[in-house]
Coordinates of C-alpha atoms and ligand atoms in Angstrom, one line a residue:
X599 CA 0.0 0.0 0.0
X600 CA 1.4 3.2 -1.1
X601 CA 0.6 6.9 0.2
X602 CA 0.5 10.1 -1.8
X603 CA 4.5 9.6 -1.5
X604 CA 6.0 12.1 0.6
X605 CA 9.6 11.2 -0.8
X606 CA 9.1 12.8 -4.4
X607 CA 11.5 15.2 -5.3
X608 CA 13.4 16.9 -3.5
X609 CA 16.4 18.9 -6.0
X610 CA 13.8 21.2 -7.3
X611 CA 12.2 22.6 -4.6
X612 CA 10.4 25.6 -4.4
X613 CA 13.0 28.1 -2.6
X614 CA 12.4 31.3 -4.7
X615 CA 9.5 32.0 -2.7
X616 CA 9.5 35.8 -1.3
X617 CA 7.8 34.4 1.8
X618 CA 10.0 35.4 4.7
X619 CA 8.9 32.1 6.6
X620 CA 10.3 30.1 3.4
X621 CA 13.5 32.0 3.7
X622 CA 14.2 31.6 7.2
X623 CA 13.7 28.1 7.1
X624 CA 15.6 27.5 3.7
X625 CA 18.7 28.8 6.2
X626 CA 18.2 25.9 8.3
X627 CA 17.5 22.8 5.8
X628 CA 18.7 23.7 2.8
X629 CA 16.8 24.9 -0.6
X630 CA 15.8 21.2 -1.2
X631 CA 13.3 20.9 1.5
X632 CA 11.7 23.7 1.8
X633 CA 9.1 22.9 -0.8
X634 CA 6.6 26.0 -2.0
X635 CA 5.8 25.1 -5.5
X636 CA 2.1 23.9 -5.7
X637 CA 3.1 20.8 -7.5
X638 CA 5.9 19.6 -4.8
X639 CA 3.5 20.6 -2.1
X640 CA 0.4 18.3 -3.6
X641 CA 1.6 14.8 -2.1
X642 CA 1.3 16.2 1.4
X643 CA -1.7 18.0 1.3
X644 CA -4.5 15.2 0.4
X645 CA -4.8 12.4 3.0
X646 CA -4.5 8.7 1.8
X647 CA -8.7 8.3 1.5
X648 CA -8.6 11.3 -0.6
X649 CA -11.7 12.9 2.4
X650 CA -9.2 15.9 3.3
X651 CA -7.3 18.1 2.3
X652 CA -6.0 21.6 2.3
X653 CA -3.5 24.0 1.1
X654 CA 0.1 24.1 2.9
X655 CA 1.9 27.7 3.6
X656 CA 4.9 25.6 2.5
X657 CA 6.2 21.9 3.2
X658 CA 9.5 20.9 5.3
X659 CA 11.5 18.2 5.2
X660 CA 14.4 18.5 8.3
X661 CA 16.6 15.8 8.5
X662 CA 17.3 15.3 12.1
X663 CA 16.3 16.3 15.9
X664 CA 18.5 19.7 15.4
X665 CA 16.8 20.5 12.0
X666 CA 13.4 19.8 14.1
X667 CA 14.7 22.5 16.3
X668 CA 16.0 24.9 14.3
X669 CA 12.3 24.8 12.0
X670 CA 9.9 24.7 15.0
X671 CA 11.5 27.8 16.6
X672 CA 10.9 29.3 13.3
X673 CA 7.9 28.7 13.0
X674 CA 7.2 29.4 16.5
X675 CA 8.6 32.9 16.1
X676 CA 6.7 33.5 13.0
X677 CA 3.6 32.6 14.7
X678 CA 2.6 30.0 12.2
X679 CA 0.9 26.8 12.7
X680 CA 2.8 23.6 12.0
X681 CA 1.2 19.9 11.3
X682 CA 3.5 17.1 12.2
X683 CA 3.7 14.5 8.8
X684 CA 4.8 10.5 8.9
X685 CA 3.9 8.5 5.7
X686 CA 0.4 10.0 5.5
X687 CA -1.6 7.2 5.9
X688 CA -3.4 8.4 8.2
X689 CA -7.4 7.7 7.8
X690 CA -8.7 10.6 10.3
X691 CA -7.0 14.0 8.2
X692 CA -4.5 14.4 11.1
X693 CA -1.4 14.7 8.8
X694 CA -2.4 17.4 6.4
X695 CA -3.1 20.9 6.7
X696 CA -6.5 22.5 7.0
X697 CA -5.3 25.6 5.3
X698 CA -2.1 28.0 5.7
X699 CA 0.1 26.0 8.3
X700 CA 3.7 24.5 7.4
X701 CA 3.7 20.8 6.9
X702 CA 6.9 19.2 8.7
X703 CA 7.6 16.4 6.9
X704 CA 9.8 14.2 9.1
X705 CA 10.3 11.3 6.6
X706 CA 14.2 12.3 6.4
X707 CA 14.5 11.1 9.9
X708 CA 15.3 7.7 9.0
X709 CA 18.3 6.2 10.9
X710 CA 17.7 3.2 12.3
X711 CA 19.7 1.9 15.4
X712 CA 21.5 -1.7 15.6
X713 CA 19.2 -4.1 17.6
X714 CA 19.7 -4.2 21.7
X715 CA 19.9 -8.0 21.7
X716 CA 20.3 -7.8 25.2
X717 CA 17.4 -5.6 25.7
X718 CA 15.6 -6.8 22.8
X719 CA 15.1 -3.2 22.1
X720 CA 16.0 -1.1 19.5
X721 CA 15.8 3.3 18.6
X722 CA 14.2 4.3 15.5
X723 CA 14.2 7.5 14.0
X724 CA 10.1 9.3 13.4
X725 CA 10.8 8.4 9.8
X726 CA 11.4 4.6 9.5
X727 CA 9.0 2.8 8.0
X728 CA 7.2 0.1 9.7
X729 CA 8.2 -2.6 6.7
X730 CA 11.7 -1.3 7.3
X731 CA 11.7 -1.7 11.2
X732 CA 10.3 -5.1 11.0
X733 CA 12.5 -6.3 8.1
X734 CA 15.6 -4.7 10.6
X735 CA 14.4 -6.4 13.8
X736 CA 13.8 -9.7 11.7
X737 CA 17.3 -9.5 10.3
X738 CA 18.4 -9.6 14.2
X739 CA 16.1 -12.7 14.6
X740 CA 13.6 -10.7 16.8
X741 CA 9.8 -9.5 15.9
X742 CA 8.4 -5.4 16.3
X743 CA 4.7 -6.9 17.0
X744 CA 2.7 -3.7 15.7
X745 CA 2.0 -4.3 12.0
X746 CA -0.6 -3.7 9.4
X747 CA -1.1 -3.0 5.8
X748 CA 0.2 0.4 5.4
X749 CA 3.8 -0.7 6.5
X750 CA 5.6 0.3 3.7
X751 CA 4.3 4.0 4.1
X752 CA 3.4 4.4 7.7
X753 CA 6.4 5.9 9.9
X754 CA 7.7 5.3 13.6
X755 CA 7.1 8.8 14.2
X756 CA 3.1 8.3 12.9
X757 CA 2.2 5.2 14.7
X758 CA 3.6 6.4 17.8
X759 CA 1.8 9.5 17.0
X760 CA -1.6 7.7 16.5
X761 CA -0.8 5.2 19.0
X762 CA -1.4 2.5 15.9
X763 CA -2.9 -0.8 16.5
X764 CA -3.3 -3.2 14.0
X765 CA -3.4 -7.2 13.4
X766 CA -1.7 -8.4 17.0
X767 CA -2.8 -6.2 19.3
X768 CA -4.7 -9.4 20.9
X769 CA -0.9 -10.5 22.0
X770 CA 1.2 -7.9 22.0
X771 CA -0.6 -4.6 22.3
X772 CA -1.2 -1.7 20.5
X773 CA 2.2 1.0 19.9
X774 CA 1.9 2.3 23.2
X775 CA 2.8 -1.2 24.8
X776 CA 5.9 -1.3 22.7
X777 CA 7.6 2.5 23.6
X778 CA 10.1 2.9 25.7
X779 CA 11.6 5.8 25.5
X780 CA 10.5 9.0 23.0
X781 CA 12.4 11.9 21.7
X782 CA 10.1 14.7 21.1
X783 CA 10.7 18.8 20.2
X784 CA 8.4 20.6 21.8
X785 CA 6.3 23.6 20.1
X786 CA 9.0 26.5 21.0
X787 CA 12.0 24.0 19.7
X788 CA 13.2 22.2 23.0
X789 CA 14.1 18.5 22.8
X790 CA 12.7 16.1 25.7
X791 CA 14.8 12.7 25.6
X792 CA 13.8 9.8 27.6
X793 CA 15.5 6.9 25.6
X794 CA 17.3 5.1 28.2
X795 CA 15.0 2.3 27.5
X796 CA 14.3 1.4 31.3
X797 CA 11.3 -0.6 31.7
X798 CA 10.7 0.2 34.8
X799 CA 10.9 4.0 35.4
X800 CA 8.9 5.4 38.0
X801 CA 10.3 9.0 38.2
X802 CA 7.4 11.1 37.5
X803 CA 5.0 11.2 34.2
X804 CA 5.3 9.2 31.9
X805 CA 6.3 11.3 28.6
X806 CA 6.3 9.0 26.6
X807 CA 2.9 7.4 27.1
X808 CA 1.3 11.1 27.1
X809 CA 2.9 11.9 23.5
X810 CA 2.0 7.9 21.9
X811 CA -1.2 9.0 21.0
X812 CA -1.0 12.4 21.0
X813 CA -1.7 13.1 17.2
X814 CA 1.5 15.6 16.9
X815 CA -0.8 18.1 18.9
X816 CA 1.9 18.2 22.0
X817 CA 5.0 18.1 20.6
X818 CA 6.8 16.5 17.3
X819 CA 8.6 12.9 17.8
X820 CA 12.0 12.6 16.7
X821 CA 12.8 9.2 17.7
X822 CA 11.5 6.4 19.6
X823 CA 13.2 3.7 21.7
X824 CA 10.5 0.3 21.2
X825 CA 10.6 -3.3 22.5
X826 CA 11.0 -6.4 20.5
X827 CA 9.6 -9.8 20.9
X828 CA 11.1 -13.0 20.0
X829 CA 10.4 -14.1 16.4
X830 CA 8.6 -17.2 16.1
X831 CA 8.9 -19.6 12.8
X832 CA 6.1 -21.3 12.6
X833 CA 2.7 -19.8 11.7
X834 CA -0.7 -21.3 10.6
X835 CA -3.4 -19.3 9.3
X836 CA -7.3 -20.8 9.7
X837 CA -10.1 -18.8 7.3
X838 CA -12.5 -20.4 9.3
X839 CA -16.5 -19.5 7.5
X840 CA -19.1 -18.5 10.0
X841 CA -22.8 -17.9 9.6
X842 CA -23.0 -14.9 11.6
X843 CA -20.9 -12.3 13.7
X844 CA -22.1 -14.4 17.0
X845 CA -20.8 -17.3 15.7
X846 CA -18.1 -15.6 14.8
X847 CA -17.3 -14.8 18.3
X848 CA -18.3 -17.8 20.4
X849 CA -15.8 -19.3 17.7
X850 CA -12.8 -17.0 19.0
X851 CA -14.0 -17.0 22.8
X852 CA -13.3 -21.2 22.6
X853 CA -9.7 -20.3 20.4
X854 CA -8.1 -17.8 22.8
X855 CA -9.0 -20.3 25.7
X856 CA -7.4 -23.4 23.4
X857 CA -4.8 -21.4 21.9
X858 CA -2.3 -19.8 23.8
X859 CA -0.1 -19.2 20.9
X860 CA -3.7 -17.3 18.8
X861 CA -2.1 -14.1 17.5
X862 CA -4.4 -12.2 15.4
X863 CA -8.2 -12.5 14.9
X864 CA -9.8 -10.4 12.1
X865 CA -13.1 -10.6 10.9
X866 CA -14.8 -9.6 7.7
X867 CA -18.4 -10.3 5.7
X868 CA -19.3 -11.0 2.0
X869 CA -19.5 -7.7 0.7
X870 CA -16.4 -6.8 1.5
X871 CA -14.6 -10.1 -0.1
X872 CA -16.8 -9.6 -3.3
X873 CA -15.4 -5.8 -3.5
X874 CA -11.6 -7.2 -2.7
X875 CA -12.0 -10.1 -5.5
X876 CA -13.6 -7.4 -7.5
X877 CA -10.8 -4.7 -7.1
X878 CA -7.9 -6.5 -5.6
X879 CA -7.8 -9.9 -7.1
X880 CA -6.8 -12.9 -5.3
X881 CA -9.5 -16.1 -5.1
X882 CA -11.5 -17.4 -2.4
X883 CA -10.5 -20.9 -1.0
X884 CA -14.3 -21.8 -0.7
X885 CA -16.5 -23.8 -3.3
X886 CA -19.5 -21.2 -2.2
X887 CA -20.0 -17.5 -0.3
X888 CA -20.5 -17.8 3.3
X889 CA -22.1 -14.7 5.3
X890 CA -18.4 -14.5 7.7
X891 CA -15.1 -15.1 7.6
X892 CA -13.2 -15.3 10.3
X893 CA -9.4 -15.7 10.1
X894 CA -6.9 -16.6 13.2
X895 CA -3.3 -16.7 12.8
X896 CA -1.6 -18.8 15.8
X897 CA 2.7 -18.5 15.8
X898 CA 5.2 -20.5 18.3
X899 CA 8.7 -21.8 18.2
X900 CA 7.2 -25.5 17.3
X901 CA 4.2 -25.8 14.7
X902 CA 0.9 -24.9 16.3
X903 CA -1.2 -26.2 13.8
X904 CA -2.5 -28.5 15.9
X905 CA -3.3 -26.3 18.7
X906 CA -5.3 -24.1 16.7
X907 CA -6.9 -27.1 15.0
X908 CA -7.5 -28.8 19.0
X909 CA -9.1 -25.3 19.9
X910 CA -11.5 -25.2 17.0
X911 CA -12.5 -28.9 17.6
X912 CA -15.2 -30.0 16.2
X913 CA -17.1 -26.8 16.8
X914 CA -20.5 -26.2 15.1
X915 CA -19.8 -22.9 14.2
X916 CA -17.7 -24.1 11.5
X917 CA -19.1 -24.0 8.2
X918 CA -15.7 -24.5 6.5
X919 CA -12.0 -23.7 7.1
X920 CA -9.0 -22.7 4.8
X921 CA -5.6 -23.9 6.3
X922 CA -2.3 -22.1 5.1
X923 CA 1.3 -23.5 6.9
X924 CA 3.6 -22.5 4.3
X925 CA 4.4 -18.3 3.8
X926 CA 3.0 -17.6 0.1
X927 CA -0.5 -19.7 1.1
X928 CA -0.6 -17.6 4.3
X929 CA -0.1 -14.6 2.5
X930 CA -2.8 -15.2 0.3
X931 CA -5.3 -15.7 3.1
X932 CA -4.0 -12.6 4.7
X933 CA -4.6 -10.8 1.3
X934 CA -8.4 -11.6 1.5
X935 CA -8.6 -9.4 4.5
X936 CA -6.0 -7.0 3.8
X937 CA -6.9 -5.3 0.8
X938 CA -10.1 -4.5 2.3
X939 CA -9.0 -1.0 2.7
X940 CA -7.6 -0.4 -0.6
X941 CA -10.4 -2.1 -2.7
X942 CA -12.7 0.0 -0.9
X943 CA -11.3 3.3 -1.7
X944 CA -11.3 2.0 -5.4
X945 CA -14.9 1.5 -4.9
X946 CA -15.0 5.4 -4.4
X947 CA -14.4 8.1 -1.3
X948 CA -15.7 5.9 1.9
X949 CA -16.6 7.7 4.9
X950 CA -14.6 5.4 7.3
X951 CA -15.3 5.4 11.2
X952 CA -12.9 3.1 13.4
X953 CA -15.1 1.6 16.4
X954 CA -14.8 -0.2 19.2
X955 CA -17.2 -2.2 21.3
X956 CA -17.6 -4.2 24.5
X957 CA -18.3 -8.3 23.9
X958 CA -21.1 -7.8 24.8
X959 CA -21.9 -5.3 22.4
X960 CA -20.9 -6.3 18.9
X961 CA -23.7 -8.8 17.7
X962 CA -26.3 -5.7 18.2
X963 CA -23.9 -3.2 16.3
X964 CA -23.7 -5.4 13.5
X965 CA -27.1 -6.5 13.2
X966 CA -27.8 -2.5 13.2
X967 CA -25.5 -0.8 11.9
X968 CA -26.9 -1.0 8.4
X969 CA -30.4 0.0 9.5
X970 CA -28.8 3.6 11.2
X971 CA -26.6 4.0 8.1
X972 CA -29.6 3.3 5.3
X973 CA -32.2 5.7 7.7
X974 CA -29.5 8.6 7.3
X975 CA -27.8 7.5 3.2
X976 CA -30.5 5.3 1.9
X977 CA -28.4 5.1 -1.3
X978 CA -25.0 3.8 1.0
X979 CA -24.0 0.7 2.2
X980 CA -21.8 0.0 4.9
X981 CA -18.6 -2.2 4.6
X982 CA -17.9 -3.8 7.7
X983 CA -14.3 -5.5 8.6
X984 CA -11.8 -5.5 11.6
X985 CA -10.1 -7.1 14.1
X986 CA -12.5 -8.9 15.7
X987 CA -9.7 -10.3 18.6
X988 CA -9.8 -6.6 19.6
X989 CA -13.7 -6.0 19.5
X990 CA -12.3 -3.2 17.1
X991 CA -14.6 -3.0 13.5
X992 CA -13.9 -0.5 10.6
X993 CA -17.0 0.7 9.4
X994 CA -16.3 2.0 5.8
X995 CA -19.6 4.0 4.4
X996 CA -19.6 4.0 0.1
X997 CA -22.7 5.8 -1.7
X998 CA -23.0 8.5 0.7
X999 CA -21.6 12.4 0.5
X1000 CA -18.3 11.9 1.6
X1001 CA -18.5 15.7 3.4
X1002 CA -21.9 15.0 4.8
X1003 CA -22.3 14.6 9.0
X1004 CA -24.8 12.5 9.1
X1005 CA -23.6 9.3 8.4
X1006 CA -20.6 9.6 11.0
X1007 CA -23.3 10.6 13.4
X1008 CA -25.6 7.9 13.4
X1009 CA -22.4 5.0 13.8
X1010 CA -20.9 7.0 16.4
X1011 CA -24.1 7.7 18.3
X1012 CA -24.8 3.8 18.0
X1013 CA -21.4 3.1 19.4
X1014 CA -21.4 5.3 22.5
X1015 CA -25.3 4.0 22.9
X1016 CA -23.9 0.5 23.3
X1017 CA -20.9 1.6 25.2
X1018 CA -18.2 1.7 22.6
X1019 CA -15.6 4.5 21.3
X1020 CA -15.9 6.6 18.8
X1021 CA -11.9 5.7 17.6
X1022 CA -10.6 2.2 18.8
X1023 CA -7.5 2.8 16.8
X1024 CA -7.2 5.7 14.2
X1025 CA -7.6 8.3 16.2
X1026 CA -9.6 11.3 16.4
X1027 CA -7.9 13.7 13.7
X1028 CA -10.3 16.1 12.2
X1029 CA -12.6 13.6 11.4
X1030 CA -14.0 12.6 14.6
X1031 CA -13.4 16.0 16.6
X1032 CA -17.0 16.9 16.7
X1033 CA -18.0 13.9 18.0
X1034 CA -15.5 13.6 20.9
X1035 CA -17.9 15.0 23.5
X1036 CA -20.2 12.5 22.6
X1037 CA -17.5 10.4 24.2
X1038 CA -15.6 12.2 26.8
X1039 CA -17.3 13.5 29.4
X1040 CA -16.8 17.5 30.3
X1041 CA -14.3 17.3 32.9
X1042 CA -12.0 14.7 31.1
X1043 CA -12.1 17.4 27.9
X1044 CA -11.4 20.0 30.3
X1045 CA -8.1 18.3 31.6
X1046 CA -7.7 17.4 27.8
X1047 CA -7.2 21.0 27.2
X1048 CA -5.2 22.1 30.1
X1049 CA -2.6 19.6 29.0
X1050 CA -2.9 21.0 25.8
X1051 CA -2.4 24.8 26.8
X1052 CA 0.8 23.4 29.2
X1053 CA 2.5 21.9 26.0
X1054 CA 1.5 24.0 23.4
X1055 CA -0.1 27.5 25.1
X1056 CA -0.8 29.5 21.3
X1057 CA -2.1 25.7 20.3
X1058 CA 0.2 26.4 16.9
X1059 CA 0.4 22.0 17.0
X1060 CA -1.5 20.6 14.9
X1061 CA -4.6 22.7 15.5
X1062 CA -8.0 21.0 14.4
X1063 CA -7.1 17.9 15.3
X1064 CA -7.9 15.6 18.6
X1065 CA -8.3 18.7 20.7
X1066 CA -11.5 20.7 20.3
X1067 CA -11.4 24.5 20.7
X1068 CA -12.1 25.7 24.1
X1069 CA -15.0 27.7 22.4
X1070 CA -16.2 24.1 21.2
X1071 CA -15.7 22.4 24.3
X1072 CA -19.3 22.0 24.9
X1073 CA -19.9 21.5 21.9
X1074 CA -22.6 19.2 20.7
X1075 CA -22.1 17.4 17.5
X1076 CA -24.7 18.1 14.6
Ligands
FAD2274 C1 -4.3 0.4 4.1 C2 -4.2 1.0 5.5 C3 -4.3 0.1 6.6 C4 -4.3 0.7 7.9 N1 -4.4 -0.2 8.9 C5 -4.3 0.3 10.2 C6 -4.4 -0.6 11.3 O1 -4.6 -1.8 11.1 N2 -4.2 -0.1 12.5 C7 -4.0 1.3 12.7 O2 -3.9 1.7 13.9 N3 -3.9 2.1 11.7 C8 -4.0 1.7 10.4 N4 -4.0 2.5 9.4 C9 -3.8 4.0 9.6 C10 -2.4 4.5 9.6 O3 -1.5 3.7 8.8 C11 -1.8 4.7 11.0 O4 -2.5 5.7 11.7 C12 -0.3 5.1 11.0 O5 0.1 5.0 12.3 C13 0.0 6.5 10.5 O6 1.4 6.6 10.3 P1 1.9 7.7 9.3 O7 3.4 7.7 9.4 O8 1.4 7.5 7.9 O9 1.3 9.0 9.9 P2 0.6 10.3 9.2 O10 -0.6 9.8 8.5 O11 1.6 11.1 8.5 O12 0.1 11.1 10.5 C14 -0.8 10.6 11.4 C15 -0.9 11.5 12.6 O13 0.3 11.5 13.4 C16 0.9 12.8 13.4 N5 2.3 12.6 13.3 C17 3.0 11.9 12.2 N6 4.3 11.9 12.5 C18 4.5 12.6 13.6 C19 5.6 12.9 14.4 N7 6.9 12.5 14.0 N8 5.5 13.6 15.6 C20 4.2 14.0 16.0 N9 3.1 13.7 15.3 C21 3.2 13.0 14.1 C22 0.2 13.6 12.3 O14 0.2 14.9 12.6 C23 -1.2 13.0 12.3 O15 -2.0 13.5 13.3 C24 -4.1 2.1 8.1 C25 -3.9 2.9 7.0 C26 -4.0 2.4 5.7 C27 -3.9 3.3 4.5

C-alpha cells in the first residue's frame, strides 16, 4: 500500500519563494526541503482516503532532531501553525493541513539503530517505516509486533503519534505497549529525551505514554526507543467460514482459551470479499460464499497447527476452514482481508469510522449498523471489517456524501449507545473531533485542554485535530 508519497523530489524545490517564513527556514535545511511550489507541495496535502485536504503555507523536510529544532523555533517565532507529517496514511486527516500551516515532513528522519539484543530493544528514528523496522528487527532474529497493511508508508514517528494498533494487538498490544523511551521537540524547539529504554521507570509522568497517541498536537517525535519480541517460525493461518458475527465470536471465545499461541483474529463479511475479489484480485478458498469469515493466525517456536486445530474442535460454528502453513499460502489468506482497505477506496471516497465495542456489544452493532446508516444515506452501504480479537470493527460507508455529517453521526451515536468508542485505533484527527464529547465526558475534555495549553499554550500543533477548541468544548455534535 502506497501513500501520496511524501519522498518525491526533492532537488527542485520551491525556494524562490518571497515568503520570509520560506526563507528563514531554507537557512536551516537547505533549498531542497523547503518545498513551496504547488506541485511539490500536492503529495502532502490530500490524505491517503482522498476525504481531506487543504492548502500548505509551505512543506519541510528536516533531516534530524537539530533540524526539528531549528524549523519549530521558526515557526514558532513567525507565529505559524505547524502539522507534524509521517507516511500519511493516516485515515482521520490528522497529517495534512486545514489551510495555511507548514507541513513538517519528518520522513528524512530515517536512521535506524543496531538491535539491543540484550534488551531486545531497538531506537528508531520518526521516519522509518514500519516494513523497514520489521524487516531490521527480523534481520536480528527478533519481531516489532505492531504491523498492518500500510507498512511500507506508515512511519515510527506516525504510529507512535496515533498510537497504531493493528493485526496483533490481541498478544502484544497496540504502539503504546511497545515504547520505551520517546524523543520529542516541543512547540517553542526544545528536545525532551527519555530513551534510556528502562522498563521500569517510576520517576514522574510518563512522557512517553502522554505523546504515543498524542496526534503531533503536543509536541513532534523525533525518535522512539520500542521493545521487540522474540520471532517465532512457525505460523498457521485458519479462514475459518461462519454464519454470523455471534458465531463468529463464540468461535474466537473457545480459540483464545485453546490457543495460547492465537495471534491475530480479524473478521470480515461478504460484501467486503466480493469488492476485494472485484478490485484486488486474489481467489476465495471456498467452493460457495459464506455470510463471515473469520481468520486466526496462531505462531510458536514449534508448529501450532494442531493447537489451533484442537481449539476449534469439532465446533458447530464451523461451516468451513481454509488452512495455510507455508508463507506464500498464508499470504494469500491474509490478502483476502488486507486489501479491504484499498479495494474499498477503489470503490469510491468511503466515509470510514474506526469503532470499538464491549463483547457484549458487537452482535447488536452489527445487526444494526446497516439499519442507522440506510435511515440517514439510503443510497450507502456500509462495509464492515476488523479485528475482531480486539472487538475493534472498521465501518467503511460507500454511496454517501463523503462531506456529509450525518452518516458519522448515526455510527458514532450507535457506538457510545452500546458503550463503545468513537476511535478504537485511528484516532480522532479532524474527522471525529465533533464527535469527541459525545464520548468524553466534560471534565475529562477539560483536563484534555489544560494539558494542551501546558505543552503547546498559542495551540500552533496541529490545530483541528484531537483537541476541540475551548469555544467548542461544549460543543454538541450536529
Ligand atoms: C491500508 C491501510 C491500513 C491501515 N491499517 C491500520 C491498522 O490496522 N491499525 C492502525 O492503527 N492504523 C491503520 N492505518 C492507519 C495509519 O496507517 C496509521 O494511523 C499510522 O500510524 C499512520 O502513520 P503515518 O506515518 O502515515 O502518519 P501520518 O498519516 O503522516 O500522521 C498521522 C498522525 O500522526 C501525526 N504525526 C505523524 N508523524 C508525527 C511525528 N513524528 N510527531 C508527531 N506527530 C506525528 C500527524 O500529525 C497525524 O496527526 C491504516 C492505513 C491504511 C492506509
Amino acid at each position: 500500500v502506497s501513500a501520496p508519497s511524501p519522498d518525491t523530489p526533492t532537488a527542485t524545490a520551491g525556494a524562490s519563494s518571497e515568503d520570509p517564513l520560506a526563507v528563514a527556514l531554507v537557512e536551516e535545511v537547505g533549498a531542497s526541503h523547503v518545498l513551496t511550489d504547488a506541485d511539490l507541495r500536492a503529495p502532502f496535502e490530500t490524505d491517503w482516503t482522498r476525504r481531506f485536504s487543504g492548502t500548505a503555507r509551505l512543506v519541510v523536510r528536516p533531516a534530524d532532531t537539530a533540524e526539528v529544532v531549528a524549523v519549530l523555533r521558526r515557526c514558532h517565532e513567525a507565529g505559524v501553525p505547524v502539522v507534524p507529517q509521517g507516511g500519511n496514511t493516516g485515515l482521520v486527516g490528522g497529517g495534512v493541513p486545514r489551510g495555511g500551516e507548514v507541513v513538517v515532513s519528518l520522513s528524512r528522519l530515517d536512521e535506524l539503530g543496531e538491535v539491543d539484543r540484550q534488551a531486545s530493544q531497538v531506537t528508531a528514528g520518526a521516519g522509518v517505516s514500519l516494513a523497514t523496522l520489521r524487516a531490521h528487527a527480523a534481520e536480528a532474529g527478533l519481531n516489532y509486533p505492531v504491523d498492518f497493511a500500510a507498512r511500507d508508508s506508515a512511519t515510527v514517528g506516525g504510529m507512535v503519534a496515533t498510537n497504531a494498533g493493528g493485526i496483533r494487538v490481541l498478544r502484544y498490544g497496540a504502539t503504546r505497549s511497545q515504547v520505551v523511551g520517546i524523543e520529542a521537540v516541543t512547540v517553542d524547539g526544545r528536545v525532551v529525551s527519555r530513551m534510556a529504554g528502562l522498563v521500569k521507570d517510576n520517576a514522574g509522568y510518563d512522557l512517553a505514554a502522554l505523546l504515543t497517541g498524542s496526534e503531533g498536537t503536543l509536541a513532534v517525535i523525533t525518535r522512539a526507543r520500542l521493545r521487540l519480541v522474540p520471532s517465532f517460525g512457525e505460523r498457521v493461518v485458519a479462514l475459518v467460514a461462519v454464519e454470523d458475527i455471534d458465531a463468529a465470536q463464540r468461535l474466537l471465545a473457545q480459540v483464545r482459551a485453546g490457543a495460547p499461541s492465537l495471534e491475530a483474529a480479524e473478521v470480515f463479511f461478504a460484501e467486503g470479499l466480493a469488492l476485494v475479489l472485484r478490485h484486488a484480485g486474489g481467489i476465495t478458498p471456498f467452493a460457495t460464499d459464506h455470510p463471515v469469515y473469520l481468520l486466526l493466525e496462531c505462531a510458536a517456536h514449534r508448529d501450532p497447527t494442531e493447537e489451533l486445530a484442537d481449539a476449534l474442535g469439532e465446533a458447530a460454528e464451523v461451516l468451513d476452514v481454509a488452512v495455510a502453513t507455508d508463507g506464500p499460502s498464508r499470504a494469500r489468506l491474509w490478502s483476502l482481508r488486507e486489501s479491504h482497505t484499498e479495494a474499498i477506496n477503489a470503490e469510491g471516497i468511503p466515509i470510514k469510522l474506526d469503532v470499538s465495542l464491549p463483547a457484549d456489544a458487537m452482535v447488536t452493532f452489527v445487526e444494526r449498523v446497516h439499519t442507522v446508516v440506510a435511515e440517514v444515506a439510503w443510497s450507502a452501504r456500509a462495509i464492515l471489517f476488523g479485528h475482531l480479537g480486539d472487538g475493534n470493527l472498521h465501518v467503511n460507508v460507500l454511496g454517501a456524501d463523503p462531506d456529509g455529517h450525518e452518516v458519522d453521526d448515526a455510527v458514532l451515536r450507535l457506538t457510545v449507545q452500546l458503550g463503545g468508542s468513537i476511535s478504537a485505533e485511528h484516532g480522532i484527527g479532524q474527522a471525529k473531533l465533533d464527535w469527541l464529547p459525545l464520548y468524553r465526558e466534560a471534565t475529562d475534555l477539560e483536563l484534555t485542554g489544560s494539558i494542551k495549553q501546558a505543552l503547546d499554550p498559542a495551540g500552533l500543533l496541529n490545530p483541528g485535530v484531537l483537541v476541540p477548541r475551548p469555544a467548542r468544548a461544549g460543543h454538541r455534535p450536529p
